[in-house]
Amino acid sequence: MDGRSSYLTLGEKLCSVLFPLIGICEAVILGFVGCCGDLRRQPDRKFDYSFTDFVTVNEVEALFELFKKVSCSIIDDGLIHKEELQLALLKTPAGKNLFLDRVFDLFDEKRNGVIDFEEFIHAISVFHPGASVEEKINFAFRLYDLRQTGFIEREEVRQMLNAFLLESEVHVSEAILEAIIDKTFEDADADMDGKINKTEWKEFVLKNPALLKNMTLPYLREITTVFPSFIFNTQVDD
Amino acid sequence: MAGYLPFDETDLPTLYKKINAAEFSCPFWFSPEAKALVDKILTPHPKERIRINGIRRDPWFRRNYVPVKHTEEVEVNLDDIRAVFDDIEDQYVAEKSECSDTGPLLMNAFEMITLSQGLNLSALFDRHQDYIKRQTRFLSRRPAKDIISSVEAVAVSLGLKVHTRGYKVRAFLNVPLFSTRLEGMSANKTGHLAVVLEIYEVAPSLFMVDVRKASGETLEYHKFYKSFCAKLEDIIWKPAEGANSNLLRTITC
């Protein structure tokens, strides 16, 4: 770090020495305010930096680039609206998708109908290969607990299965649908009370880790190559 | 052929004695030719036992026998290898140490749900945002080997080479029963197209064939998929109209 160029200001040097990650994150967020328009401010909220345990500075910056791209795609206000997320994931802003609704709701922690950068980075950090399995298990449980009752009920499984089949344009008879749901509860519902609680879910997933496949985005490790523009904007080397 | 073992004893010494003495009997429904071949195969002395070539030449064996065709080994295109080989899947298979022996392994709802596009956030990083991504999969009620041979035949007829990765007799959860890679030039001959095809057993005798693009242009892939399905009409299962309306009624968001 010593041999680097001296065009870094004292403030930045301090930041990078004392609070490397925190400083850059704040710079990124404040810089973002000027860049893309109004940002709804919550001045009293403390920004939670726990994701920085496994997400590097360059990855944060690259995620910021991604956030900018998605949040300005339909409504240019620096916030991700449901249609913008839908456009990014399903390549079309139209139509209803149960899973997209769930993903959006889970990202939108503040429940104000939009995803800001803080919410975005919190949620997406769960998908980082470095995040703990425990976090992924919990996130998946909340995703599938459609009505947020603390249990994954039979009716919810049926709804999700139907949504999947509809999405795939694949049709099955009621009888087969029921057989699949029966088998699912046989596997997962240990106390056979007709619903899957958090503990049963955890045990089930630990026995079948492939079920968490969609909870990890290996690309997050290579995100710095997907969004190379950060190379020119970055203020810190890893 | 018989439905039971020729040598079946509760203790090993007795079992070995029977094998060495070739003490077995064929069921009454075996033809004399079949019985003769079995006798030759179950000969205790290795020098007197029939060889593989001998079995191949046996008239009973040759009746209605179609030899297996071996596909040529061709250099695999190493481009986009990360996208094609789902390494994370292999990693999870290695982690699963026991496999419960409770009958045929069928998919449960969550295995299918995790395949859903709406839950696949990797699309956020997709640089090619030109075309609407559509799911490409279908169901079939034909036996697995029929599906495999049809799929391979159609792929070849469309000018693609078939590289079969594996055919698992018992599939683990979320690992397909059968997986293959189809490669070649796209229909408009402008580029390379590679497709991964996997077969999962969803319910007894009901298979889901999941097809996805490994490399190449998305538009060319969708053209390929359309021709592919057109030629596979007789193995694709589409249940009666009644089932669809039930499905639509139960979907609420």
Short mmCIF file of C-alpha atoms in Angstrom, two decimals:
data_model
loop_
_atom_site.label_atom_id
_atom_site.label_comp_id
_atom_site.label_asym_id
_atom_site.label_seq_id
_atom_site.Cartn_x
_atom_site.Cartn_y
_atom_site.Cartn_z
CA MET A 1 0.00 0.00 0.00
CA ASP A 2 2.90 2.36 0.57
CA GLY A 3 4.19 2.38 -2.95
CA ARG A 4 0.88 3.61 -4.39
CA SER A 5 0.42 6.95 -6.05
CA SER A 6 0.00 10.01 -3.89
CA TYR A 7 -3.07 11.38 -5.60
CA LEU A 8 -5.22 9.81 -2.89
CA THR A 9 -6.40 12.54 -0.56
CA LEU A 10 -5.66 12.38 3.11
CA GLY A 11 -9.27 11.57 3.81
CA GLU A 12 -9.25 8.66 1.44
CA LYS A 13 -5.98 7.39 2.81
CA LEU A 14 -7.42 7.52 6.29
CA CYS A 15 -10.50 5.70 5.13
CA SER A 16 -8.55 3.02 3.40
CA VAL A 17 -6.24 2.55 6.33
CA LEU A 18 -8.68 2.78 9.22
CA PHE A 19 -12.10 1.84 7.84
CA PRO A 20 -11.41 0.38 4.46
CA LEU A 21 -14.68 -1.22 3.63
CA ILE A 22 -16.94 1.09 5.57
CA GLY A 23 -15.41 4.15 4.01
CA ILE A 24 -15.79 2.89 0.49
CA CYS A 25 -19.35 1.76 1.04
CA GLU A 26 -20.33 5.18 2.29
CA ALA A 27 -18.55 6.80 -0.65
CA VAL A 28 -20.36 4.51 -3.03
CA ILE A 29 -23.77 5.24 -1.54
CA LEU A 30 -23.24 8.99 -1.31
CA GLY A 31 -21.82 9.06 -4.81
CA PHE A 32 -24.87 7.20 -5.97
CA VAL A 33 -27.18 9.89 -4.61
CA GLY A 34 -25.66 12.47 -6.88
CA CYS A 35 -25.59 10.11 -9.83
CA CYS A 36 -29.02 8.70 -10.34
CA GLY A 37 -31.51 11.10 -8.81
CA ASP A 38 -33.38 11.15 -5.54
CA LEU A 39 -32.64 8.60 -2.91
CA ARG A 40 -35.12 8.23 -0.13
CA ARG A 41 -33.06 8.89 2.95
CA GLN A 42 -33.37 7.21 6.28
CA PRO A 43 -30.84 9.25 8.21
CA ASP A 44 -31.38 7.50 11.52
CA ARG A 45 -30.88 3.97 10.20
CA LYS A 46 -27.52 2.43 10.81
CA PHE A 47 -26.09 0.72 7.77
CA ASP A 48 -25.43 -2.95 8.51
CA TYR A 49 -22.01 -3.94 7.21
CA SER A 50 -22.00 -7.59 8.25
CA PHE A 51 -21.90 -8.72 4.63
CA THR A 52 -18.42 -7.23 4.38
CA ASP A 53 -17.08 -10.34 6.12
CA PHE A 54 -17.04 -12.11 2.79
CA VAL A 55 -17.84 -9.52 0.13
CA THR A 56 -14.81 -7.55 -1.04
CA VAL A 57 -14.73 -3.83 -1.79
CA ASN A 58 -14.46 -4.39 -5.51
CA GLU A 59 -17.43 -6.71 -5.38
CA VAL A 60 -19.46 -4.04 -3.57
CA GLU A 61 -18.58 -1.55 -6.26
CA ALA A 62 -19.45 -3.99 -9.00
CA LEU A 63 -22.76 -4.77 -7.28
CA PHE A 64 -23.40 -1.05 -7.22
CA GLU A 65 -22.89 -0.92 -10.96
CA LEU A 66 -25.40 -3.74 -11.33
CA PHE A 67 -27.84 -1.96 -9.02
CA LYS A 68 -27.56 1.23 -11.06
CA LYS A 69 -28.25 -0.65 -14.26
CA VAL A 70 -31.35 -2.40 -12.91
CA SER A 71 -32.75 0.55 -10.94
CA CYS A 72 -32.65 2.92 -13.90
CA SER A 73 -34.08 0.52 -16.47
CA ILE A 74 -37.75 1.58 -16.41
CA ILE A 75 -38.18 4.31 -13.79
CA ASP A 76 -35.03 6.37 -13.48
CA ASP A 77 -35.11 7.05 -9.75
CA GLY A 78 -32.26 4.98 -8.40
CA LEU A 79 -34.59 2.42 -6.81
CA ILE A 80 -35.56 -1.00 -8.03
CA HIS A 81 -39.28 -1.29 -8.69
CA LYS A 82 -41.03 -4.63 -9.13
CA GLU A 83 -41.19 -4.26 -12.94
CA GLU A 84 -37.48 -3.50 -13.08
CA LEU A 85 -36.61 -6.62 -11.11
CA GLN A 86 -38.97 -8.63 -13.28
CA LEU A 87 -37.34 -7.23 -16.41
CA ALA A 88 -33.90 -8.12 -15.10
CA LEU A 89 -34.83 -11.68 -14.07
CA LEU A 90 -37.44 -12.75 -16.58
CA LYS A 91 -36.51 -10.43 -19.45
CA THR A 92 -40.07 -9.06 -19.58
CA PRO A 93 -41.73 -6.53 -17.29
CA ALA A 94 -45.19 -8.00 -17.96
CA GLY A 95 -47.05 -10.95 -16.47
CA LYS A 96 -47.34 -12.33 -12.97
CA ASN A 97 -44.82 -14.62 -11.37
CA LEU A 98 -45.23 -15.97 -7.86
CA PHE A 99 -41.54 -16.51 -7.30
CA LEU A 100 -40.63 -13.04 -8.45
CA ASP A 101 -43.16 -11.63 -5.98
CA ARG A 102 -41.53 -13.59 -3.17
CA VAL A 103 -38.01 -12.54 -4.16
CA PHE A 104 -39.08 -8.89 -4.36
CA ASP A 105 -40.81 -9.01 -0.98
CA LEU A 106 -37.79 -10.55 0.68
CA PHE A 107 -35.44 -7.96 -0.80
CA ASP A 108 -37.80 -5.13 0.20
CA GLU A 109 -37.08 -5.35 3.93
CA LYS A 110 -38.54 -1.92 4.68
CA ARG A 111 -41.77 -2.86 2.90
CA ASN A 112 -42.03 0.39 1.01
CA GLY A 113 -42.55 -1.12 -2.42
CA VAL A 114 -39.06 -0.42 -3.73
CA ILE A 115 -35.59 -1.88 -3.23
CA ASP A 116 -32.82 0.55 -2.36
CA PHE A 117 -29.13 -0.23 -2.51
CA GLU A 118 -28.86 -1.16 1.15
CA GLU A 119 -31.68 -3.68 0.87
CA PHE A 120 -30.26 -4.94 -2.41
CA ILE A 121 -26.82 -5.61 -1.09
CA HIS A 122 -28.11 -7.24 2.12
CA ALA A 123 -30.31 -9.65 0.24
CA ILE A 124 -27.88 -10.44 -2.53
CA SER A 125 -25.05 -11.07 -0.08
CA VAL A 126 -26.97 -14.13 1.12
CA PHE A 127 -26.39 -15.57 -2.35
CA HIS A 128 -22.66 -15.02 -2.17
CA PRO A 129 -20.64 -18.26 -2.12
CA GLY A 130 -19.04 -16.99 1.10
CA ALA A 131 -22.30 -16.58 3.00
CA SER A 132 -23.10 -19.21 5.63
CA VAL A 133 -25.32 -22.18 4.82
CA GLU A 134 -27.46 -21.19 7.81
CA GLU A 135 -28.25 -17.83 6.19
CA LYS A 136 -29.16 -19.50 2.92
CA ILE A 137 -31.40 -22.04 4.67
CA ASN A 138 -33.22 -19.24 6.48
CA PHE A 139 -33.64 -17.14 3.37
CA ALA A 140 -35.02 -20.09 1.40
CA PHE A 141 -37.46 -20.89 4.21
CA ARG A 142 -38.77 -17.33 4.19
CA LEU A 143 -39.04 -17.44 0.41
CA TYR A 144 -41.22 -20.54 0.45
CA ASP A 145 -43.30 -19.53 3.48
CA LEU A 146 -45.66 -17.62 1.20
CA ARG A 147 -48.03 -16.31 3.84
CA GLN A 148 -45.24 -15.83 6.42
CA THR A 149 -46.92 -17.98 9.03
CA GLY A 150 -43.64 -19.52 10.15
CA PHE A 151 -44.57 -22.79 8.44
CA ILE A 152 -44.52 -24.03 4.89
CA GLU A 153 -48.01 -25.43 4.48
CA ARG A 154 -49.36 -27.91 1.97
CA GLU A 155 -51.38 -25.26 0.19
CA GLU A 156 -48.25 -23.13 -0.24
CA VAL A 157 -46.33 -26.05 -1.72
CA ARG A 158 -49.21 -26.66 -4.11
CA GLN A 159 -49.21 -23.01 -5.19
CA MET A 160 -45.48 -23.02 -5.81
CA LEU A 161 -45.60 -26.27 -7.72
CA ASN A 162 -48.41 -24.92 -9.89
CA ALA A 163 -46.45 -21.73 -10.51
CA PHE A 164 -43.44 -23.77 -11.56
CA LEU A 165 -45.46 -25.92 -13.93
CA LEU A 166 -47.16 -22.87 -15.41
CA GLU A 167 -43.81 -21.16 -15.91
CA SER A 168 -42.48 -24.24 -17.68
CA GLU A 169 -45.63 -24.63 -19.77
CA VAL A 170 -45.79 -28.19 -18.53
CA HIS A 171 -49.07 -29.68 -17.35
CA VAL A 172 -49.81 -32.56 -15.02
CA SER A 173 -53.01 -34.07 -13.69
CA GLU A 174 -54.34 -33.37 -10.18
CA ALA A 175 -53.53 -36.92 -9.14
CA ILE A 176 -49.87 -36.60 -10.02
CA LEU A 177 -49.69 -33.17 -8.40
CA GLU A 178 -51.05 -34.65 -5.16
CA ALA A 179 -48.64 -37.58 -5.37
CA ILE A 180 -45.69 -35.20 -5.69
CA ILE A 181 -46.91 -33.12 -2.74
CA ASP A 182 -47.47 -36.27 -0.68
CA LYS A 183 -43.94 -37.39 -1.41
CA THR A 184 -42.62 -33.95 -0.48
CA PHE A 185 -44.30 -34.01 2.91
CA GLU A 186 -43.21 -37.57 3.47
CA ASP A 187 -39.63 -36.43 3.00
CA ALA A 188 -39.76 -33.14 4.84
CA ASP A 189 -42.54 -33.20 7.43
CA ALA A 190 -40.89 -35.19 10.21
CA ASP A 191 -43.61 -34.75 12.85
CA MET A 192 -46.33 -35.30 10.22
CA ASP A 193 -48.44 -32.35 11.27
CA GLY A 194 -49.13 -31.34 7.66
CA LYS A 195 -46.74 -28.40 7.66
CA ILE A 196 -42.99 -27.89 7.53
CA ASN A 197 -41.49 -25.86 10.34
CA LYS A 198 -38.07 -24.20 10.36
CA THR A 199 -36.33 -27.11 12.08
CA GLU A 200 -37.80 -29.71 9.74
CA TRP A 201 -36.83 -27.55 6.77
CA LYS A 202 -33.28 -27.24 8.02
CA GLU A 203 -32.91 -31.00 8.51
CA PHE A 204 -34.47 -31.68 5.13
CA VAL A 205 -32.15 -29.31 3.32
CA LEU A 206 -29.05 -30.52 5.13
CA LYS A 207 -29.86 -34.02 3.91
CA ASN A 208 -30.37 -32.72 0.37
CA PRO A 209 -27.96 -29.82 -0.07
CA ALA A 210 -28.69 -29.62 -3.79
CA LEU A 211 -31.98 -27.97 -2.83
CA LEU A 212 -30.01 -24.86 -1.96
CA LYS A 213 -28.46 -24.68 -5.40
CA ASN A 214 -30.43 -21.57 -6.35
CA MET A 215 -29.34 -19.84 -3.14
CA THR A 216 -25.76 -19.44 -4.32
CA LEU A 217 -24.64 -17.32 -7.24
CA PRO A 218 -21.07 -18.32 -8.09
CA TYR A 219 -21.04 -15.31 -10.44
CA LEU A 220 -20.83 -13.05 -7.42
CA ARG A 221 -17.21 -14.05 -7.09
CA GLU A 222 -16.57 -13.11 -10.71
CA ILE A 223 -18.82 -10.09 -10.75
CA THR A 224 -15.80 -7.86 -11.09
CA THR A 225 -15.29 -9.27 -14.59
CA VAL A 226 -18.95 -8.89 -15.58
CA PHE A 227 -19.02 -5.19 -14.75
CA PRO A 228 -15.58 -3.93 -15.74
CA SER A 229 -16.46 -0.23 -15.68
CA PHE A 230 -15.67 -0.25 -11.98
CA ILE A 231 -11.99 -0.71 -12.89
CA PHE A 232 -11.89 2.89 -13.99
CA ASN A 233 -13.89 4.24 -11.04
CA THR A 234 -12.37 2.30 -8.20
CA GLN A 235 -10.36 4.08 -5.54
CA VAL A 236 -8.91 1.06 -3.85
CA ASP A 237 -7.07 -2.05 -4.92
CA ASP A 238 -8.08 -5.33 -3.30
CA MET B 1 -34.97 -63.99 -17.27
CA ALA B 2 -36.05 -66.37 -14.55
CA GLY B 3 -36.94 -63.75 -11.94
CA TYR B 4 -34.81 -65.45 -9.30
CA LEU B 5 -31.15 -66.21 -8.68
CA PRO B 6 -29.61 -69.49 -9.87
CA PHE B 7 -27.68 -69.85 -6.61
CA ASP B 8 -29.32 -68.53 -3.49
CA GLU B 9 -28.24 -69.80 -0.09
CA THR B 10 -28.31 -68.25 3.35
CA ASP B 11 -24.70 -69.18 4.19
CA LEU B 12 -21.63 -68.62 2.06
CA PRO B 13 -19.99 -72.10 2.25
CA THR B 14 -23.16 -73.81 0.99
CA LEU B 15 -23.53 -71.15 -1.68
CA TYR B 16 -19.99 -71.67 -2.96
CA LYS B 17 -20.45 -75.45 -2.94
CA LYS B 18 -23.50 -75.13 -5.16
CA ILE B 19 -21.76 -72.75 -7.56
CA ASN B 20 -18.78 -75.05 -7.90
CA ALA B 21 -20.98 -78.04 -8.55
CA ALA B 22 -23.18 -76.04 -10.95
CA GLU B 23 -26.15 -77.16 -8.88
CA PHE B 24 -28.95 -75.06 -10.31
CA SER B 25 -32.08 -75.61 -12.28
CA CYS B 26 -33.68 -73.49 -14.94
CA PRO B 27 -37.39 -72.72 -14.79
CA PHE B 28 -39.68 -74.80 -16.98
CA TRP B 29 -40.48 -71.87 -19.29
CA PHE B 30 -36.89 -71.55 -20.54
CA SER B 31 -36.51 -72.77 -24.11
CA PRO B 32 -33.96 -75.55 -24.68
CA GLU B 33 -31.67 -73.06 -26.50
CA ALA B 34 -31.80 -70.61 -23.58
CA LYS B 35 -31.12 -73.38 -21.09
CA ALA B 36 -28.15 -74.56 -23.14
CA LEU B 37 -26.63 -71.05 -23.18
CA VAL B 38 -27.16 -70.58 -19.44
CA ASP B 39 -25.50 -73.95 -18.81
CA LYS B 40 -22.47 -72.85 -20.81
CA ILE B 41 -22.24 -69.51 -18.93
CA LEU B 42 -22.60 -71.03 -15.47
CA THR B 43 -19.83 -73.58 -16.07
CA PRO B 44 -17.61 -73.62 -12.95
CA HIS B 45 -14.32 -74.26 -14.72
CA PRO B 46 -13.16 -71.03 -16.40
CA LYS B 47 -11.37 -72.86 -19.23
CA GLU B 48 -14.53 -74.74 -20.14
CA ARG B 49 -16.80 -71.69 -19.73
CA ILE B 50 -18.10 -69.95 -22.83
CA ARG B 51 -16.38 -66.70 -23.80
CA ILE B 52 -18.05 -63.37 -24.70
CA ASN B 53 -17.47 -64.03 -28.40
CA GLY B 54 -19.10 -67.38 -27.97
CA ILE B 55 -22.14 -65.75 -26.38
CA ARG B 56 -22.29 -63.27 -29.24
CA ARG B 57 -22.29 -66.13 -31.78
CA ASP B 58 -24.90 -68.17 -29.95
CA PRO B 59 -28.06 -68.49 -32.12
CA TRP B 60 -30.44 -67.93 -29.19
CA PHE B 61 -28.59 -64.76 -28.20
CA ARG B 62 -28.53 -63.46 -31.76
CA ARG B 63 -32.28 -63.71 -32.17
CA ASN B 64 -33.68 -60.11 -32.23
CA TYR B 65 -30.34 -58.75 -31.02
CA VAL B 66 -29.44 -55.17 -32.00
CA PRO B 67 -25.83 -54.35 -31.20
CA VAL B 68 -25.10 -51.08 -29.33
CA LYS B 69 -23.76 -48.32 -31.58
CA HIS B 70 -20.83 -46.38 -30.16
CA THR B 71 -20.81 -42.65 -30.90
CA GLU B 72 -17.49 -41.29 -32.06
CA GLU B 73 -15.32 -39.52 -29.54
CA VAL B 74 -14.89 -35.96 -30.70
CA GLU B 75 -12.92 -33.10 -29.23
CA VAL B 76 -15.10 -31.28 -26.74
CA ASN B 77 -15.34 -27.54 -27.25
CA LEU B 78 -13.76 -26.03 -24.17
CA ASP B 79 -15.43 -22.63 -24.55
CA ASP B 80 -18.04 -21.74 -21.95
CA ILE B 81 -17.18 -24.79 -19.94
CA ARG B 82 -18.27 -23.14 -16.75
CA ALA B 83 -21.73 -22.53 -18.07
CA VAL B 84 -22.11 -26.07 -19.36
CA PHE B 85 -20.86 -28.18 -16.51
CA ASP B 86 -22.83 -27.39 -13.41
CA ASP B 87 -19.92 -28.03 -11.07
CA ILE B 88 -21.87 -27.00 -8.05
CA GLU B 89 -24.26 -29.87 -8.70
CA ASP B 90 -21.38 -32.37 -8.70
CA GLN B 91 -20.12 -30.89 -5.46
CA TYR B 92 -23.45 -31.46 -3.80
CA VAL B 93 -23.66 -35.03 -5.07
CA ALA B 94 -20.30 -35.79 -3.47
CA GLU B 95 -21.52 -34.38 -0.16
CA LYS B 96 -24.53 -36.67 0.02
CA SER B 97 -23.09 -39.79 1.64
CA GLU B 98 -26.13 -42.02 2.13
CA CYS B 99 -28.87 -42.74 -0.31
CA SER B 100 -32.09 -44.02 1.25
CA ASP B 101 -33.29 -47.22 -0.30
CA THR B 102 -37.00 -46.53 -0.11
CA GLY B 103 -38.14 -47.45 -3.59
CA PRO B 104 -37.62 -45.42 -6.78
CA LEU B 105 -36.31 -41.93 -6.14
CA LEU B 106 -38.87 -39.44 -7.40
CA MET B 107 -38.65 -35.69 -7.50
CA ASN B 108 -40.31 -33.84 -4.71
CA ALA B 109 -41.87 -30.41 -5.08
CA PHE B 110 -38.85 -28.45 -3.87
CA GLU B 111 -36.52 -30.02 -6.39
CA MET B 112 -38.75 -28.69 -9.12
CA ILE B 113 -39.30 -25.34 -7.46
CA THR B 114 -35.55 -24.75 -7.28
CA LEU B 115 -35.44 -25.16 -11.07
CA SER B 116 -37.83 -22.24 -11.47
CA GLN B 117 -36.69 -19.28 -13.50
CA GLY B 118 -38.20 -16.73 -11.10
CA LEU B 119 -35.89 -18.01 -8.36
CA ASN B 120 -32.81 -18.05 -10.53
CA LEU B 121 -31.07 -14.78 -9.71
CA SER B 122 -28.12 -15.53 -11.98
CA ALA B 123 -30.22 -13.94 -14.72
CA LEU B 124 -29.34 -10.60 -13.11
CA PHE B 125 -25.85 -10.98 -14.51
CA ASP B 126 -26.92 -12.06 -17.95
CA ARG B 127 -25.25 -9.77 -20.43
CA HIS B 128 -27.40 -10.91 -23.34
CA GLN B 129 -30.66 -9.24 -22.52
CA ASP B 130 -32.02 -9.26 -26.03
CA TYR B 131 -34.49 -12.09 -25.94
CA ILE B 132 -37.16 -13.17 -23.54
CA LYS B 133 -35.95 -16.24 -21.71
CA ARG B 134 -38.48 -19.00 -21.88
CA GLN B 135 -38.44 -22.30 -20.10
CA THR B 136 -37.69 -25.19 -22.39
CA ARG B 137 -38.81 -28.48 -20.94
CA PHE B 138 -41.48 -31.07 -21.53
CA LEU B 139 -42.92 -34.21 -20.02
CA SER B 140 -43.00 -37.71 -21.40
CA ARG B 141 -44.69 -40.91 -20.32
CA ARG B 142 -42.58 -43.12 -22.55
CA PRO B 143 -39.94 -45.40 -20.99
CA ALA B 144 -36.66 -43.67 -20.28
CA LYS B 145 -34.72 -45.61 -22.90
CA ASP B 146 -37.26 -44.64 -25.61
CA ILE B 147 -36.94 -40.98 -24.67
CA ILE B 148 -33.16 -41.21 -24.78
CA SER B 149 -33.02 -42.93 -28.15
CA SER B 150 -35.59 -40.53 -29.68
CA VAL B 151 -33.80 -37.47 -28.34
CA GLU B 152 -30.44 -38.68 -29.64
CA ALA B 153 -31.87 -39.61 -33.05
CA VAL B 154 -33.55 -36.22 -33.48
CA ALA B 155 -30.41 -34.38 -32.39
CA VAL B 156 -28.39 -36.23 -35.00
CA SER B 157 -31.01 -35.52 -37.67
CA LEU B 158 -30.70 -31.80 -36.83
CA GLY B 159 -26.96 -31.99 -37.41
CA LEU B 160 -25.77 -32.10 -33.81
CA LYS B 161 -23.29 -34.48 -32.23
CA VAL B 162 -24.33 -36.30 -29.09
CA HIS B 163 -21.95 -36.43 -26.12
CA THR B 164 -23.58 -38.50 -23.43
CA ARG B 165 -22.29 -37.73 -19.96
CA GLY B 166 -24.01 -40.51 -18.13
CA TYR B 167 -27.00 -42.67 -17.50
CA LYS B 168 -27.56 -43.26 -13.80
CA VAL B 169 -29.59 -46.26 -12.79
CA ARG B 170 -30.64 -44.64 -9.53
CA ALA B 171 -30.74 -40.87 -9.47
CA PHE B 172 -30.00 -38.84 -6.37
CA LEU B 173 -32.25 -35.94 -5.54
CA ASN B 174 -31.74 -33.15 -8.03
CA VAL B 175 -29.30 -35.18 -10.09
CA PRO B 176 -30.76 -36.24 -13.41
CA LEU B 177 -31.32 -39.82 -14.42
CA PHE B 178 -29.70 -39.04 -17.73
CA SER B 179 -27.61 -36.16 -18.98
CA THR B 180 -26.28 -35.40 -22.43
CA ARG B 181 -24.73 -32.58 -24.39
CA LEU B 182 -25.64 -31.85 -28.00
CA GLU B 183 -23.26 -29.77 -30.09
CA GLY B 184 -22.92 -28.50 -33.60
CA MET B 185 -23.50 -25.63 -35.97
CA SER B 186 -26.66 -23.60 -35.55
CA ALA B 187 -29.35 -23.90 -38.21
CA ASN B 188 -28.29 -20.70 -39.96
CA LYS B 189 -24.71 -22.01 -39.98
CA THR B 190 -23.35 -18.80 -38.48
CA GLY B 191 -22.16 -20.15 -35.17
CA HIS B 192 -21.70 -22.90 -32.71
CA LEU B 193 -24.58 -24.15 -30.59
CA ALA B 194 -24.30 -26.38 -27.56
CA VAL B 195 -27.27 -27.69 -25.62
CA VAL B 196 -27.48 -29.63 -22.36
CA LEU B 197 -30.38 -32.06 -21.98
CA GLU B 198 -31.33 -33.83 -18.76
CA ILE B 199 -34.03 -36.31 -17.88
CA TYR B 200 -35.56 -36.46 -14.41
CA GLU B 201 -38.10 -38.96 -13.11
CA VAL B 202 -40.87 -36.80 -11.69
CA ALA B 203 -43.42 -39.46 -10.76
CA PRO B 204 -43.77 -43.19 -11.53
CA SER B 205 -43.21 -43.55 -15.28
CA LEU B 206 -43.39 -39.80 -15.78
CA PHE B 207 -40.23 -38.10 -16.96
CA MET B 208 -39.33 -34.46 -17.29
CA VAL B 209 -36.92 -33.55 -20.05
CA ASP B 210 -35.12 -30.31 -19.25
CA VAL B 211 -33.29 -28.61 -22.11
CA ARG B 212 -31.06 -25.58 -21.81
CA LYS B 213 -28.61 -23.66 -23.91
CA ALA B 214 -24.97 -24.13 -22.97
CA SER B 215 -23.43 -21.81 -25.56
CA GLY B 216 -24.38 -20.02 -28.73
CA GLU B 217 -26.99 -17.44 -29.66
CA THR B 218 -30.25 -17.47 -27.73
CA LEU B 219 -32.34 -16.94 -30.84
CA GLU B 220 -30.68 -19.88 -32.61
CA TYR B 221 -31.26 -21.97 -29.51
CA HIS B 222 -34.98 -21.24 -29.54
CA LYS B 223 -35.19 -22.08 -33.25
CA PHE B 224 -33.44 -25.35 -32.51
CA TYR B 225 -35.80 -26.10 -29.62
CA LYS B 226 -38.83 -25.51 -31.84
CA SER B 227 -37.61 -27.96 -34.51
CA PHE B 228 -36.49 -30.35 -31.81
CA CYS B 229 -39.94 -30.50 -30.21
CA ALA B 230 -41.69 -30.70 -33.57
CA LYS B 231 -39.77 -33.90 -34.30
CA LEU B 232 -40.39 -35.30 -30.82
CA GLU B 233 -44.18 -34.87 -30.92
CA ASP B 234 -44.86 -38.54 -30.37
CA ILE B 235 -42.97 -38.74 -27.09
CA ILE B 236 -44.11 -35.40 -25.60
CA TRP B 237 -47.02 -35.84 -23.21
CA LYS B 238 -49.80 -33.29 -23.10
CA PRO B 239 -52.62 -34.33 -20.77
CA ALA B 240 -56.31 -33.62 -21.52
CA GLU B 241 -57.85 -30.13 -21.31
CA GLY B 242 -59.50 -30.84 -17.94
CA ALA B 243 -56.17 -30.95 -16.16
CA ASN B 244 -55.16 -27.50 -17.42
CA SER B 245 -58.28 -25.71 -16.19
CA ASN B 246 -57.84 -27.24 -12.74
CA LEU B 247 -54.28 -25.99 -12.72
CA LEU B 248 -55.27 -22.44 -13.64
CA ARG B 249 -57.99 -22.33 -11.01
CA THR B 250 -55.69 -23.22 -8.13
CA ILE B 251 -53.06 -20.61 -8.94
CA THR B 252 -53.34 -17.55 -6.74
CA CYS B 253 -50.58 -15.05 -6.15
#
